[in-house]
Short mmCIF file of C-alpha atoms in Angstrom, two decimals:
data_model
loop_
_atom_site.label_atom_id
_atom_site.label_comp_id
_atom_site.label_asym_id
_atom_site.label_seq_id
_atom_site.Cartn_x
_atom_site.Cartn_y
_atom_site.Cartn_z
CA MET A 1 49.17 113.85 72.92
CA ALA A 2 47.60 114.71 69.57
CA HIS A 3 50.80 113.65 67.82
CA LEU A 4 50.82 110.31 69.60
CA GLN A 5 47.17 109.68 68.86
CA HIS A 6 47.75 110.18 65.18
CA GLY A 7 50.85 107.94 65.23
CA THR A 8 53.39 110.76 64.58
CA VAL A 9 56.45 111.70 66.59
CA PRO A 10 56.65 115.31 67.83
CA SER A 11 59.19 117.38 65.97
CA GLN A 12 60.81 118.48 69.24
CA TYR A 13 61.52 114.86 70.15
CA THR A 14 62.89 114.16 66.68
CA ALA A 15 65.25 117.10 67.03
CA TYR A 16 66.14 115.88 70.55
CA LEU A 17 67.19 112.48 69.19
CA LYS A 18 68.96 113.97 66.19
CA HIS A 19 71.14 116.19 68.38
CA LYS A 20 72.23 113.30 70.56
CA ARG A 21 72.88 110.95 67.65
CA LEU A 22 74.95 113.63 65.95
CA PHE A 23 77.06 113.98 69.11
CA LEU A 24 77.61 110.21 69.18
CA LEU A 25 78.68 110.28 65.51
CA VAL A 26 81.14 113.12 66.11
CA CYS A 27 82.65 111.30 69.10
CA THR A 28 82.96 108.10 67.07
CA LEU A 29 84.77 109.93 64.26
CA LEU A 30 87.02 111.63 66.76
CA CYS A 31 87.99 108.28 68.28
CA LEU A 32 88.80 106.89 64.83
CA VAL A 33 90.98 109.90 63.99
CA LEU A 34 92.80 109.67 67.32
CA LEU A 35 93.25 105.89 66.89
CA LEU A 36 94.85 106.52 63.49
CA ALA A 37 97.07 109.19 65.01
CA ALA A 38 98.08 106.87 67.86
CA LEU A 39 99.17 104.23 65.35
CA GLY A 40 101.14 106.71 63.24
CA LEU A 41 102.81 109.05 65.72
CA GLY A 42 105.90 108.23 67.74
CA PRO A 43 109.68 107.99 67.36
CA ALA A 44 109.04 106.23 64.04
CA LYS A 45 106.32 108.12 62.16
CA ILE A 46 104.14 106.03 59.83
CA PRO A 47 101.88 107.70 57.18
CA PRO A 48 98.15 106.88 57.31
CA ILE A 49 98.23 104.90 54.03
CA ASP A 50 101.04 102.71 55.39
CA ILE A 51 99.08 102.15 58.61
CA ILE A 52 96.05 100.94 56.67
CA GLN A 53 98.22 98.65 54.58
CA ALA A 54 99.86 97.25 57.70
CA LEU A 55 96.45 96.63 59.30
CA LEU A 56 95.23 94.86 56.17
CA GLY A 57 98.45 92.95 55.73
CA THR A 58 99.00 94.33 52.22
CA GLY A 59 102.08 96.48 52.93
CA ASP A 60 105.59 95.63 51.87
CA SER A 61 107.32 96.94 54.99
CA PRO A 62 107.92 94.33 57.72
CA ARG A 63 109.10 97.16 59.98
CA ASN A 64 105.79 99.04 59.75
CA HIS A 65 103.84 95.79 60.26
CA ALA A 66 105.84 94.94 63.36
CA ILE A 67 105.50 98.43 64.83
CA VAL A 68 101.75 98.62 64.24
CA TRP A 69 100.76 95.09 65.26
CA ASN A 70 103.24 94.37 68.05
CA MET A 71 103.50 97.76 69.73
CA ARG A 72 101.13 100.55 68.85
CA LEU A 73 97.88 98.74 68.13
CA PRO A 74 97.70 96.87 71.47
CA HIS A 75 98.63 100.07 73.28
CA ALA A 76 96.01 102.11 71.42
CA LEU A 77 93.30 99.48 71.99
CA ALA A 78 94.25 99.34 75.68
CA ALA A 79 93.70 103.13 75.80
CA VAL A 80 90.31 102.79 74.12
CA ILE A 81 89.16 99.96 76.38
CA ALA A 82 90.46 101.49 79.60
CA GLY A 83 89.11 104.94 78.81
CA ALA A 84 85.70 103.53 77.86
CA GLY A 85 85.59 101.27 80.90
CA LEU A 86 86.55 103.96 83.43
CA ALA A 87 84.11 106.41 81.87
CA ALA A 88 81.27 103.89 81.95
CA ALA A 89 82.05 103.05 85.57
CA GLY A 90 82.15 106.74 86.47
CA ALA A 91 78.80 107.47 84.78
CA ALA A 92 77.20 104.49 86.51
CA MET A 93 78.59 105.44 89.94
CA GLN A 94 77.42 109.00 89.59
CA SER A 95 73.92 107.74 88.90
CA ILE A 96 73.87 104.84 91.41
CA LEU A 97 75.14 106.99 94.24
CA ARG A 98 73.43 110.19 93.00
CA ASN A 99 76.82 111.83 93.40
CA PRO A 100 78.26 113.99 90.58
CA LEU A 101 81.72 113.63 92.07
CA GLY A 102 81.72 109.82 91.94
CA SER A 103 84.31 107.83 90.02
CA PRO A 104 86.59 104.86 90.75
CA PHE A 105 89.47 107.18 91.46
CA THR A 106 87.80 109.87 93.61
CA LEU A 107 86.06 107.27 95.82
CA GLY A 108 89.26 105.29 96.53
CA ILE A 109 88.35 102.17 94.49
CA SER A 110 91.34 102.43 92.15
CA GLN A 111 93.74 102.76 95.13
CA ALA A 112 92.12 99.67 96.69
CA GLY A 113 92.75 97.72 93.49
CA ALA A 114 96.37 98.85 93.37
CA PHE A 115 96.84 97.66 96.96
CA GLY A 116 95.38 94.28 96.01
CA ALA A 117 97.79 94.04 93.12
CA ALA A 118 100.75 95.02 95.26
CA LEU A 119 99.78 92.45 97.86
CA VAL A 120 99.89 89.70 95.26
CA VAL A 121 103.31 90.90 94.10
CA MET A 122 104.62 90.54 97.65
CA THR A 123 102.90 87.19 98.19
CA LEU A 124 103.95 85.56 94.94
CA GLY A 125 107.44 86.88 95.48
CA ALA A 126 107.59 85.21 98.87
CA VAL A 127 106.05 82.07 97.40
CA GLY A 128 108.63 82.07 94.66
CA ALA A 129 111.31 81.83 97.31
CA SER A 130 109.71 78.78 98.90
CA GLY A 131 108.65 77.41 95.50
CA GLN A 132 105.53 75.60 96.66
CA ALA A 133 102.35 77.35 97.83
CA LEU A 134 99.84 78.54 95.24
CA SER A 135 101.35 76.30 92.57
CA PHE A 136 98.49 73.80 92.91
CA LEU A 137 95.99 76.50 91.86
CA ASN A 138 97.38 76.40 88.33
CA LEU A 139 96.49 80.08 87.86
CA SER A 140 98.55 82.70 86.06
CA GLN A 141 99.90 85.61 88.07
CA SER A 142 97.77 87.98 86.00
CA LEU A 143 94.57 86.19 87.01
CA VAL A 144 95.55 86.08 90.70
CA THR A 145 96.43 89.79 90.56
CA THR A 146 93.11 90.65 88.96
CA LEU A 147 91.16 88.61 91.55
CA SER A 148 93.05 90.24 94.40
CA ALA A 149 92.49 93.69 92.92
CA PHE A 150 88.78 92.89 92.49
CA SER A 151 88.46 91.72 96.11
CA PHE A 152 89.82 94.99 97.48
CA CYS A 153 87.85 97.07 94.97
CA LEU A 154 84.79 95.24 96.20
CA VAL A 155 85.56 96.06 99.84
CA ALA A 156 85.92 99.77 98.99
CA SER A 157 82.71 99.68 96.91
CA LEU A 158 80.70 98.13 99.73
CA VAL A 159 81.97 100.77 102.14
CA ILE A 160 80.85 103.52 99.72
CA VAL A 161 77.43 101.91 99.20
CA ALA A 162 76.97 101.63 102.97
CA LEU A 163 77.83 105.30 103.35
CA ALA A 164 75.39 106.21 100.57
CA ARG A 165 72.56 104.62 102.59
CA LEU A 166 73.24 106.74 105.68
CA ARG A 167 71.03 109.72 106.28
CA GLY A 168 72.78 112.99 105.71
CA ALA A 169 75.52 111.39 103.58
CA THR A 170 75.93 114.27 101.14
CA PRO A 171 78.07 113.90 97.99
CA GLU A 172 80.81 115.89 99.71
CA VAL A 173 80.78 113.47 102.68
CA MET A 174 81.07 110.52 100.35
CA VAL A 175 83.96 112.08 98.46
CA LEU A 176 85.75 112.80 101.72
CA ALA A 177 85.16 109.15 102.70
CA GLY A 178 86.63 108.16 99.35
CA VAL A 179 89.64 110.31 100.00
CA ALA A 180 90.07 108.60 103.37
CA LEU A 181 89.76 105.15 101.77
CA GLY A 182 92.24 106.12 99.06
CA ALA A 183 94.71 107.34 101.71
CA LEU A 184 94.23 104.12 103.70
CA PHE A 185 94.95 101.84 100.80
CA SER A 186 97.82 104.09 99.58
CA ALA A 187 99.33 103.79 103.06
CA GLY A 188 99.00 100.03 102.82
CA THR A 189 100.80 100.07 99.49
CA MET A 190 103.61 102.20 100.92
CA PHE A 191 103.85 99.80 103.88
CA LEU A 192 104.38 96.90 101.41
CA GLN A 193 106.93 98.94 99.48
CA TYR A 194 108.96 99.55 102.67
CA PHE A 195 109.44 95.82 103.24
CA ALA A 196 109.84 94.82 99.58
CA ASP A 197 113.12 93.83 97.98
CA ASP A 198 114.40 95.54 94.84
CA VAL A 199 112.48 93.30 92.43
CA GLN A 200 109.26 93.49 94.38
CA LEU A 201 109.55 97.23 94.81
CA ALA A 202 109.99 97.74 91.07
CA ALA A 203 106.93 95.56 90.42
CA ILE A 204 104.79 97.46 92.97
CA VAL A 205 105.82 100.84 91.52
CA PHE A 206 104.69 99.35 88.22
CA TRP A 207 101.10 99.77 89.43
CA THR A 208 101.45 103.23 90.92
CA PHE A 209 102.10 104.78 87.49
CA GLY A 210 99.14 104.08 85.22
CA ASP A 211 100.23 103.58 81.63
CA VAL A 212 98.76 101.86 78.57
CA GLY A 213 102.24 101.12 77.19
CA ARG A 214 102.54 97.94 79.30
CA ALA A 215 99.55 96.24 77.66
CA GLY A 216 99.97 93.30 75.25
CA TRP A 217 97.40 91.37 73.28
CA SER A 218 96.49 89.07 76.19
CA GLU A 219 95.80 92.03 78.48
CA VAL A 220 93.80 93.72 75.73
CA GLY A 221 91.67 90.58 75.32
CA ILE A 222 90.91 90.18 79.02
CA MET A 223 90.21 93.89 79.56
CA GLY A 224 88.05 94.00 76.41
CA ALA A 225 85.93 91.09 77.59
CA VAL A 226 85.34 92.45 81.12
CA VAL A 227 84.72 96.05 80.00
CA SER A 228 82.37 94.94 77.19
CA VAL A 229 80.25 92.82 79.52
CA GLY A 230 80.15 95.56 82.18
CA THR A 231 79.26 98.28 79.72
CA LEU A 232 76.52 96.16 78.18
CA TYR A 233 75.11 95.70 81.69
CA PHE A 234 75.01 99.49 82.21
CA VAL A 235 73.40 100.06 78.81
CA TRP A 236 70.83 97.33 79.53
CA ASN A 237 69.81 99.14 82.72
CA ARG A 238 69.73 102.60 81.16
CA TRP A 239 66.04 103.13 81.94
CA GLN A 240 66.56 102.17 85.59
CA TYR A 241 69.36 104.71 85.92
CA ASN A 242 67.12 107.36 84.46
CA ALA A 243 64.52 106.47 87.08
CA ILE A 244 67.07 106.63 89.93
CA ASP A 245 68.06 110.12 88.81
CA ALA A 246 64.47 111.17 89.59
CA GLY A 247 64.84 109.87 93.17
CA ASP A 248 64.69 106.55 95.00
CA GLU A 249 60.96 106.79 95.75
CA THR A 250 60.09 107.58 92.15
CA ALA A 251 62.27 104.69 90.98
CA ARG A 252 60.61 102.29 93.41
CA GLY A 253 57.22 103.47 92.20
CA LEU A 254 58.27 102.55 88.70
CA GLY A 255 59.24 99.07 89.80
CA VAL A 256 63.03 99.51 90.07
CA ARG A 257 64.75 97.45 92.73
CA VAL A 258 66.98 100.29 93.87
CA GLY A 259 69.01 98.42 96.45
CA GLN A 260 69.75 95.50 94.15
CA LEU A 261 70.59 97.82 91.29
CA ARG A 262 73.07 99.72 93.44
CA ILE A 263 74.84 96.61 94.79
CA VAL A 264 75.10 94.89 91.39
CA GLY A 265 76.17 98.12 89.72
CA MET A 266 78.96 98.68 92.22
CA LEU A 267 80.05 95.07 91.73
CA VAL A 268 80.32 95.62 87.98
CA CYS A 269 82.20 98.92 88.55
CA SER A 270 84.57 97.05 90.85
CA ALA A 271 85.24 94.36 88.22
CA ILE A 272 85.93 96.95 85.53
CA THR A 273 88.24 98.94 87.79
CA ALA A 274 90.04 95.89 89.05
CA VAL A 275 90.94 94.52 85.64
CA ILE A 276 92.14 97.92 84.42
CA VAL A 277 94.17 98.62 87.56
CA SER A 278 95.71 95.15 87.63
CA PHE A 279 96.99 95.50 84.05
CA LEU A 280 97.59 99.22 83.57
CA GLY A 281 97.84 100.72 87.05
CA ILE A 282 95.96 103.68 88.48
CA ILE A 283 94.60 106.06 85.83
CA GLY A 284 92.74 108.88 87.54
CA PHE A 285 89.97 111.33 86.65
CA VAL A 286 88.91 109.82 83.28
CA GLY A 287 85.89 108.29 84.97
CA LEU A 288 85.06 111.62 86.61
CA ILE A 289 85.32 114.15 83.81
CA SER A 290 84.09 112.12 80.82
CA PRO A 291 80.43 111.94 81.97
CA HIS A 292 80.43 115.62 82.84
CA ILE A 293 81.73 116.54 79.40
CA VAL A 294 78.93 114.51 77.84
CA ARG A 295 76.25 116.02 80.11
CA ARG A 296 77.17 119.55 79.02
CA PHE A 297 76.35 118.58 75.43
CA ILE A 298 73.49 116.05 75.54
CA GLY A 299 72.13 115.99 79.10
CA ASP A 300 71.47 113.17 81.56
CA ASP A 301 69.52 110.63 79.47
CA HIS A 302 71.43 107.39 80.06
CA ARG A 303 70.31 105.95 76.73
CA PHE A 304 72.89 108.34 75.23
CA LEU A 305 74.98 109.29 78.25
CA MET A 306 76.49 105.85 78.72
CA PRO A 307 77.72 105.19 75.13
CA ALA A 308 78.79 108.80 74.72
CA SER A 309 80.77 108.67 77.98
CA CYS A 310 82.58 105.58 76.71
CA LEU A 311 83.48 107.37 73.48
CA VAL A 312 84.64 110.50 75.26
CA GLY A 313 86.67 108.47 77.78
CA ALA A 314 88.31 106.51 74.98
CA ALA A 315 89.12 109.75 73.13
CA LEU A 316 90.55 111.36 76.27
CA LEU A 317 92.88 108.46 77.07
CA LEU A 318 93.92 108.12 73.41
CA ALA A 319 94.78 111.83 73.24
CA ALA A 320 96.67 111.60 76.55
CA ASP A 321 98.61 108.61 75.30
CA ILE A 322 99.59 110.46 72.11
CA VAL A 323 100.74 113.53 74.04
CA ALA A 324 102.60 111.36 76.53
CA ARG A 325 104.63 109.87 73.70
CA LEU A 326 105.40 113.14 71.97
CA ILE A 327 105.78 115.79 74.65
CA MET A 328 109.22 114.59 75.85
CA ALA A 329 110.26 112.25 73.05
CA PRO A 330 112.07 109.87 73.05
CA HIS A 331 111.01 109.56 76.68
CA VAL A 332 107.42 108.41 77.31
CA ILE A 333 105.51 109.93 80.22
CA PRO A 334 103.05 107.66 82.11
CA VAL A 335 99.57 108.55 80.85
CA SER A 336 98.26 108.87 84.40
CA VAL A 337 100.43 111.97 84.86
CA LEU A 338 98.65 113.80 82.04
CA THR A 339 95.14 112.68 83.11
CA ALA A 340 95.94 114.02 86.60
CA PHE A 341 97.04 117.40 85.16
CA ILE A 342 93.71 117.57 83.27
CA GLY A 343 91.48 116.02 85.85
CA ALA A 344 92.56 117.72 89.05
CA PRO A 345 91.54 121.24 87.89
CA ALA A 346 88.30 119.79 86.54
CA PHE A 347 87.63 118.16 89.91
CA ILE A 348 88.21 121.46 91.75
CA TYR A 349 85.90 123.23 89.29
CA LEU A 350 83.13 120.73 89.95
CA LEU A 351 83.50 121.21 93.70
CA ILE A 352 83.32 125.00 93.38
CA ARG A 353 80.34 124.89 91.03
CA ARG A 354 78.48 122.55 93.42
CA GLN A 355 79.25 124.81 96.37
CA ARG A 356 77.84 127.83 94.54
CA ARG A 357 74.60 125.97 93.96
#
């Protein structure tokens, strides 16, 4: 108190802030390095200086310019946006539900979005045969797909929120409920696949393998807008999330509307998950492990946890995309395969560590 009375900041708090800001700086630099690597590595390798020239439009190689701007840059930005969005949604869900195992994938929300996307594929395919219904809406298929994915993500989110309000609903119970929801929506997707024709089946499978390679500039723009707004909402409510971490009663005592914060937060998580799933497919475990990586370095303070989780999620998905392109070149592995190989052992580790506690 003496420090505060004299208008000075305690040295321990200054060191506390310095450590967290240093971690954010390191994560930012790591993302920039990985972004440069993602633009340069592939079947056609491009040196860093040529990448910079292509980005600035000063290079004399139309080939490099076309590769960077038409192929690799939208894919890399999609990885950054999707990784950041899933990580932000995961960090928010873990706080909102007070569940360290929460994420869009582990709680079945991603699978719900994939079912919504698959349902639109079947519906629009059937409509295409008749050639009439839905045409009056004057909506693109991408928008309809996103809205359908959001609707089913919302249903799954509301079920999870309802379970979180039950007495005795431990994190393990909620995860098991998420597994059940995921299995239910996956079964629905398989049911649609069984009755789909060849074209519809190929389009549905399109969503079961999450991959950033299918993103173009329009998808990057839409995802960027939704993820940016959602992440800003989470950052804006950082103090409320810190209060919730101390318990619902403490948060209410500090003036936090806990119920409203949970509902709106899950709505935002649903919107972020829906737009990513509808464009890129299911990408698992990024939203689960990114916040835990950050917590091991800088703790639970959401002022720093949220932006750091976004940076770590972006770095993870960028790294996975690079490895997916190189590990079996010239074949490209869906990035969701690599995130599952990384995330599944991490998920098991978190379960074991929680059980020991």
